[in-house]
Short mmCIF file of C-alpha atoms and ligand atoms in Angstrom, two decimals:
data_model
loop_
_atom_site.label_atom_id
_atom_site.label_comp_id
_atom_site.label_asym_id
_atom_site.label_seq_id
_atom_site.Cartn_x
_atom_site.Cartn_y
_atom_site.Cartn_z
CA MET A 108 12.50 29.61 4.93
CA GLN A 109 8.83 28.98 4.11
CA HIS A 110 8.15 27.54 0.71
CA THR A 111 4.85 26.85 -0.91
CA ILE A 112 6.03 24.74 -3.82
CA GLU A 113 6.01 21.02 -2.98
CA ARG A 114 9.45 19.49 -3.13
CA SER A 115 9.68 15.69 -3.40
CA LEU A 116 12.33 13.10 -2.95
CA VAL A 117 11.96 9.76 -4.68
CA ILE A 118 14.15 7.11 -3.01
CA GLY A 119 14.65 4.13 -5.33
CA ALA A 120 14.47 6.39 -8.37
CA SER A 121 16.34 3.91 -10.55
CA GLY A 122 13.84 1.11 -9.87
CA GLN A 123 10.77 0.01 -11.74
CA ILE A 124 8.28 2.33 -10.01
CA GLY A 125 10.79 5.08 -9.18
CA VAL A 126 11.61 5.91 -12.75
CA GLU A 127 7.96 6.46 -13.69
CA LEU A 128 7.08 8.26 -10.48
CA LEU A 129 9.98 10.69 -10.92
CA LEU A 130 8.91 11.52 -14.43
CA GLU A 131 5.25 12.04 -13.37
CA LEU A 132 6.11 14.16 -10.30
CA GLY A 133 8.43 16.23 -12.55
CA ARG A 134 5.47 16.86 -14.91
CA ILE A 135 3.25 17.92 -11.99
CA HIS A 136 5.66 19.95 -9.83
CA GLY A 137 8.43 20.83 -12.22
CA THR A 138 11.61 18.79 -12.60
CA GLU A 139 13.52 21.33 -10.41
CA ASN A 140 11.30 20.37 -7.49
CA VAL A 141 11.73 16.65 -7.69
CA ILE A 142 14.97 14.93 -6.52
CA GLY A 143 15.88 11.36 -7.35
CA ALA A 144 17.93 9.20 -5.02
CA ASP A 145 19.20 5.68 -5.40
CA ILE A 146 22.18 3.51 -4.71
CA ARG A 147 22.36 2.93 -8.49
CA PRO A 148 22.97 5.71 -11.03
CA PRO A 149 19.94 7.13 -12.97
CA ALA A 150 18.63 4.37 -15.21
CA GLN A 151 17.74 6.42 -18.33
CA LYS A 152 18.61 9.44 -20.38
CA GLU A 153 15.27 11.19 -19.74
CA LEU A 154 16.09 11.32 -16.05
CA GLU A 155 19.12 13.50 -16.60
CA VAL A 156 17.03 16.63 -16.06
CA PHE A 157 16.58 15.69 -12.46
CA THR A 158 18.98 16.34 -9.59
CA PHE A 159 20.12 12.90 -8.47
CA GLU A 160 21.64 11.96 -5.15
CA HIS A 161 23.61 8.81 -4.53
CA LEU A 162 21.91 7.52 -1.38
CA ASN A 163 22.01 4.33 0.60
CA ILE A 164 18.71 4.27 2.49
CA LEU A 165 20.36 2.30 5.30
CA ASN A 166 22.49 5.34 6.06
CA GLU A 167 20.37 7.55 8.27
CA ASP A 168 22.84 10.43 8.38
CA GLN A 169 23.12 10.54 4.65
CA LEU A 170 19.35 10.53 4.28
CA GLU A 171 18.99 13.43 6.76
CA GLU A 172 21.65 15.38 4.83
CA VAL A 173 19.82 14.95 1.56
CA LEU A 174 16.48 15.95 3.17
CA ARG A 175 17.94 19.12 4.60
CA LYS A 176 20.01 20.00 1.56
CA HIS A 177 16.95 19.94 -0.75
CA ASN A 178 14.29 21.32 1.62
CA ILE A 179 12.09 18.24 1.04
CA ASP A 180 8.34 18.18 1.86
CA THR A 181 7.33 14.70 0.61
CA VAL A 182 9.30 11.51 0.46
CA TYR A 183 8.44 8.44 -1.63
CA ASN A 184 10.48 5.61 -0.16
CA LEU A 185 10.48 2.90 -2.82
CA ALA A 186 13.81 1.25 -1.94
CA ALA A 187 13.07 -2.45 -1.31
CA MET A 188 14.06 -6.01 -2.04
CA LEU A 189 11.20 -7.71 -3.85
CA SER A 190 9.68 -11.13 -3.20
CA ALA A 191 11.82 -13.49 -5.28
CA THR A 192 15.17 -11.91 -4.33
CA ALA A 193 14.29 -11.61 -0.68
CA GLU A 194 13.71 -15.40 -0.54
CA LYS A 195 17.36 -15.79 -1.53
CA TYR A 196 18.65 -13.20 0.93
CA PRO A 197 16.22 -13.28 3.82
CA GLU A 198 18.15 -11.16 6.38
CA LYS A 199 19.35 -8.68 3.79
CA GLY A 200 15.80 -8.29 2.47
CA TRP A 201 14.40 -7.80 5.93
CA ASP A 202 17.14 -5.26 6.79
CA LEU A 203 16.68 -3.26 3.62
CA ASN A 204 12.86 -3.22 3.77
CA MET A 205 12.64 -2.53 7.54
CA THR A 206 15.63 -0.31 8.37
CA GLY A 207 14.93 1.66 5.17
CA LEU A 208 11.38 2.29 6.36
CA PHE A 209 12.43 3.17 9.92
CA ASN A 210 15.01 5.69 8.62
CA THR A 211 12.30 7.57 6.69
CA LEU A 212 9.71 7.24 9.50
CA ASN A 213 12.18 8.60 12.02
CA ALA A 214 13.19 11.50 9.81
CA ALA A 215 9.51 12.37 9.45
CA LYS A 216 9.05 12.13 13.18
CA LYS A 217 11.95 14.58 13.62
CA GLY A 218 10.08 16.99 11.34
CA LEU A 219 12.61 16.87 8.49
CA PHE A 220 9.79 16.57 5.98
CA LYS A 221 5.98 16.47 6.04
CA LYS A 222 4.57 13.49 4.17
CA LEU A 223 5.79 9.95 3.49
CA PHE A 224 4.69 7.40 0.93
CA TRP A 225 5.77 3.82 1.52
CA PRO A 226 4.62 0.99 -0.74
CA SER A 227 3.17 -2.22 0.55
CA SER A 228 2.11 -5.17 -1.57
CA ILE A 229 -0.35 -7.99 -2.15
CA ALA A 230 2.44 -10.06 -0.58
CA VAL A 231 1.04 -9.22 2.81
CA PHE A 232 -1.60 -11.84 2.08
CA GLY A 233 -0.87 -15.48 2.40
CA PRO A 234 -2.33 -19.01 1.95
CA THR A 235 -5.07 -18.47 4.57
CA THR A 236 -6.31 -15.24 2.96
CA PRO A 237 -9.47 -15.53 0.73
CA LYS A 238 -8.39 -15.86 -2.93
CA GLU A 239 -10.95 -13.59 -4.56
CA ASN A 240 -11.97 -9.99 -3.92
CA VAL A 241 -9.80 -9.85 -0.81
CA PRO A 242 -11.27 -7.33 1.62
CA GLN A 243 -9.28 -4.41 3.04
CA SER A 244 -9.19 -6.07 6.49
CA THR A 245 -8.70 -9.81 6.33
CA ILE A 246 -6.40 -12.64 7.38
CA THR A 247 -2.81 -11.67 6.68
CA GLU A 248 -0.41 -14.59 7.32
CA PRO A 249 2.30 -14.09 4.71
CA THR A 250 4.84 -16.87 4.19
CA THR A 251 7.53 -14.91 2.31
CA VAL A 252 10.30 -12.71 3.76
CA TYR A 253 9.01 -9.85 1.54
CA GLY A 254 5.45 -10.35 2.68
CA ILE A 255 6.46 -10.48 6.39
CA SER A 256 8.49 -7.27 5.94
CA LYS A 257 5.58 -5.47 4.18
CA LEU A 258 3.06 -6.57 6.84
CA ALA A 259 5.27 -5.46 9.69
CA GLY A 260 5.97 -2.25 7.80
CA GLU A 261 2.31 -1.53 7.46
CA GLN A 262 1.82 -1.84 11.19
CA TRP A 263 4.78 0.45 11.84
CA CYS A 264 3.30 3.07 9.47
CA ALA A 265 0.05 2.98 11.40
CA TYR A 266 1.94 3.17 14.72
CA TYR A 267 3.99 6.20 13.71
CA GLN A 268 0.88 7.92 12.47
CA LYS A 269 -1.05 7.27 15.74
CA GLN A 270 1.73 7.80 18.24
CA TYR A 271 3.75 10.53 16.54
CA GLY A 272 1.36 12.11 14.05
CA VAL A 273 3.57 11.14 11.08
CA ASP A 274 1.58 11.59 7.86
CA VAL A 275 2.55 8.28 6.19
CA ARG A 276 0.35 6.83 3.50
CA SER A 277 0.56 3.48 1.71
CA ILE A 278 -0.84 1.28 -1.02
CA ARG A 279 -0.71 -2.49 -1.50
CA TYR A 280 0.51 -2.61 -5.07
CA PRO A 281 -0.43 -5.59 -7.23
CA GLY A 282 2.03 -6.76 -9.90
CA LEU A 283 2.91 -3.63 -11.89
CA ILE A 284 3.29 -3.60 -15.67
CA GLY A 285 5.05 -0.80 -17.50
CA HIS A 286 7.36 -0.36 -20.49
CA ARG A 287 9.66 2.51 -19.32
CA SER A 288 11.51 0.55 -16.65
CA GLU A 289 12.33 -3.02 -15.91
CA PRO A 290 11.17 -4.91 -12.79
CA GLY A 291 13.74 -6.62 -10.65
CA GLY A 292 13.38 -9.63 -8.44
CA GLY A 293 9.59 -9.91 -8.26
CA THR A 294 7.21 -12.83 -8.61
CA THR A 295 4.99 -10.82 -11.00
CA ASP A 296 7.92 -9.84 -13.29
CA TYR A 297 6.83 -12.38 -15.91
CA ALA A 298 3.98 -10.07 -16.93
CA VAL A 299 6.52 -7.40 -18.00
CA ASP A 300 9.18 -9.78 -19.40
CA ILE A 301 6.67 -11.50 -21.67
CA PHE A 302 6.10 -8.30 -23.66
CA PHE A 303 9.83 -7.59 -24.17
CA LYS A 304 10.45 -11.18 -25.20
CA ALA A 305 7.46 -11.24 -27.46
CA ILE A 306 8.89 -8.24 -29.41
CA GLN A 307 12.54 -9.31 -29.28
CA GLU A 308 12.29 -13.03 -29.78
CA GLY A 309 8.67 -13.92 -30.58
CA LYS A 310 8.54 -16.39 -27.74
CA TYR A 311 8.58 -16.58 -23.96
CA THR A 312 8.97 -19.21 -21.24
CA SER A 313 6.88 -18.35 -18.23
CA PHE A 314 8.24 -19.08 -14.74
CA LEU A 315 4.68 -19.19 -13.41
CA ALA A 316 2.22 -21.92 -14.35
CA GLU A 317 -0.28 -21.19 -17.13
CA ASP A 318 -3.27 -20.94 -14.81
CA MET A 319 -1.60 -18.83 -12.04
CA ARG A 320 -4.01 -15.89 -11.70
CA LEU A 321 -2.62 -12.81 -9.98
CA PRO A 322 -3.73 -9.26 -9.48
CA MET A 323 -1.93 -6.78 -11.78
CA MET A 324 -2.06 -3.15 -12.79
CA TYR A 325 -0.84 -0.94 -15.59
CA MET A 326 1.95 1.27 -14.29
CA GLU A 327 0.18 4.51 -15.18
CA ASP A 328 -2.78 3.55 -12.94
CA ALA A 329 -0.40 2.73 -10.10
CA ILE A 330 1.41 6.05 -10.36
CA ARG A 331 -1.91 7.89 -10.47
CA ALA A 332 -3.12 6.00 -7.38
CA THR A 333 0.09 6.97 -5.55
CA ILE A 334 -0.28 10.67 -6.42
CA GLU A 335 -4.01 10.73 -5.76
CA LEU A 336 -3.49 9.17 -2.33
CA MET A 337 -0.75 11.65 -1.49
CA GLN A 338 -2.84 14.57 -2.59
CA ALA A 339 -5.99 13.46 -0.72
CA ASP A 340 -7.12 15.52 2.30
CA THR A 341 -5.79 14.08 5.54
CA GLU A 342 -9.28 13.52 7.03
CA LYS A 343 -10.17 11.25 4.07
CA ILE A 344 -7.38 8.85 4.90
CA SER A 345 -9.05 6.21 7.16
CA VAL A 346 -6.50 3.49 6.56
CA ARG A 347 -3.02 4.12 7.98
CA THR A 348 -1.72 0.58 7.40
CA SER A 349 -2.03 0.30 3.60
CA TYR A 350 -4.82 0.54 1.04
CA ASN A 351 -5.94 -2.31 -1.21
CA ILE A 352 -6.14 -1.25 -4.86
CA ASN A 353 -7.33 -3.45 -7.67
CA GLY A 354 -6.51 -3.27 -11.36
CA VAL A 355 -6.83 -6.33 -13.58
CA ASP A 356 -6.24 -9.97 -13.09
CA PHE A 357 -5.17 -12.70 -15.55
CA THR A 358 -3.17 -15.88 -15.88
CA PRO A 359 -0.03 -16.32 -18.01
CA ALA A 360 -2.13 -18.33 -20.51
CA GLU A 361 -4.71 -15.51 -20.80
CA LEU A 362 -1.99 -12.88 -21.29
CA ALA A 363 -0.25 -15.03 -23.95
CA GLU A 364 -3.66 -15.44 -25.73
CA GLN A 365 -4.02 -11.65 -25.82
CA ILE A 366 -0.51 -11.32 -27.31
CA CYS A 367 -1.29 -14.07 -29.90
CA GLN A 368 -4.34 -12.17 -31.04
CA ARG A 369 -1.95 -9.31 -32.01
CA MET A 370 1.09 -11.39 -32.94
CA PRO A 371 -0.15 -14.80 -34.19
CA GLU A 372 3.41 -16.19 -34.40
CA PHE A 373 4.04 -15.64 -30.66
CA GLU A 374 4.89 -18.80 -28.73
CA ILE A 375 4.48 -19.43 -25.01
CA SER A 376 5.91 -22.28 -22.92
CA TYR A 377 5.94 -22.87 -19.19
CA ASP A 378 8.65 -23.87 -16.79
CA PRO A 379 7.47 -22.92 -13.31
CA ASP A 380 10.23 -22.36 -10.71
CA PHE A 381 10.28 -21.32 -6.99
CA ARG A 382 8.34 -18.17 -7.85
CA GLN A 383 5.32 -20.37 -8.57
CA GLN A 384 5.27 -21.39 -4.91
CA ILE A 385 5.30 -17.73 -3.88
CA ALA A 386 2.53 -16.88 -6.33
CA GLU A 387 0.37 -19.69 -5.01
CA THR A 388 0.20 -18.00 -1.62
CA TRP A 389 -1.17 -14.76 -3.09
CA PRO A 390 -4.76 -13.93 -3.92
CA SER A 391 -6.12 -13.46 -7.47
CA SER A 392 -8.15 -10.31 -7.08
CA ILE A 393 -8.60 -7.47 -4.62
CA ASP A 394 -11.58 -5.57 -3.23
CA ASP A 395 -10.59 -1.89 -3.30
CA SER A 396 -13.91 -0.34 -2.16
CA GLN A 397 -12.22 1.39 0.79
CA ALA A 398 -9.84 3.30 -1.42
CA ALA A 399 -12.77 4.11 -3.78
CA ASN A 400 -14.79 5.47 -0.87
CA ASP A 401 -12.01 7.37 0.87
CA TRP A 402 -10.19 9.03 -2.04
CA ASN A 403 -12.23 8.12 -5.14
CA TRP A 404 -9.76 5.57 -6.46
CA ARG A 405 -10.58 3.79 -9.66
CA ALA A 406 -8.35 1.84 -12.08
CA LYS A 407 -8.78 2.83 -15.74
CA THR A 408 -6.73 0.45 -17.84
CA ASP A 409 -8.20 -2.87 -18.77
CA VAL A 410 -6.23 -5.95 -20.06
CA ASN A 411 -6.98 -5.13 -23.72
CA SER A 412 -5.59 -1.62 -23.56
CA LEU A 413 -2.71 -2.75 -21.40
CA VAL A 414 -1.63 -5.27 -24.03
CA ASP A 415 -1.98 -2.75 -26.88
CA ILE A 416 0.01 -0.07 -24.99
CA MET A 417 2.80 -2.46 -24.02
CA LEU A 418 3.32 -4.05 -27.42
CA THR A 419 3.17 -0.71 -29.25
CA ALA A 420 5.57 1.02 -26.85
CA ILE A 421 8.16 -1.79 -26.86
CA GLN A 422 7.95 -2.20 -30.63
CA LYS A 423 8.60 1.55 -30.98
CA LYS A 424 11.59 1.29 -28.60
CA LYS A 425 13.04 -1.54 -30.69
CA GLU A 426 12.63 0.40 -33.92
CA LEU A 427 14.33 3.44 -32.33
CA ALA A 428 17.22 1.31 -31.14
CA GLU A 429 17.68 -0.08 -34.66
CA THR A 430 17.85 3.29 -36.39
N1 LIG B 201 5.48 -7.32 -7.66
C1 LIG B 201 5.98 -7.70 -6.33
C2 LIG B 201 6.71 -8.94 -6.39
O1 LIG B 201 6.38 -9.76 -7.20
C3 LIG B 201 4.76 -7.82 -5.41
O2 LIG B 201 4.65 -6.68 -4.68
O3 LIG B 201 7.52 -9.15 -5.53
#
């Protein structure tokens, strides 16, 4: 049956990005047209309005069944093992990130749905990449399992688009900062944890060194980038590996300083662990002029607003929990 309403499936809907993307797609297309899928149950109460499928992305048959059952047009495949966890489980990380991608690429190739979003990351860059304003096309020699899987994945996306006409689109996300969901297993997680700890305990110990500058972005900008890319006309998409997007950049010390300005009693200390070594291989800022030219991308949230939004939202959450 023909349908004109866009029906989306978010795989990894219990994860940091998935929760927020599900909510935003629900606002745009109607919650009845957005299906969540994850190996974990829905993370939050506000997600109860969505139909939710228990799905292991490594199970191709199960994926195809879900796609057919819900007459899906667009798939957002966010199921992945992030940088820090993948260093602990290299083969598992590779398998989840690669087989998961192949299963969705192949389902798209079979015509089971029309458009695929798959996230890449600043982790495709490595120690030999320029540190500042990294261009769209540059040296990519990642040294982490996660980075290797994202780089290979980008190339597979471009291959499936070129050889089989699969409409797959991708963004290299920087570290993402939001208050509705928790990150899990990433090197940039400190920039979310710090806000929760500031409100709950008034202090935080950073696992990255005080001067470790990384590219970051407020979650709302990242979700908007994702939706804008997916809505862009096909002929505007000149990059079929993955687009650079830039938001803000700061060090743990600079972020702590911003928090101190609003909470003078806040205390920061530093105890860098293995994630510092991962972070050292990544750049500090990104040139996103290709995304700007192709589909008018522009980040809106600066560090000041980001800190205001995060502290206010988490404080509110705490107060609600206490009443
Ligand atoms: N935020 C991710 C990580 O730290 C990078 O894509 O692993």
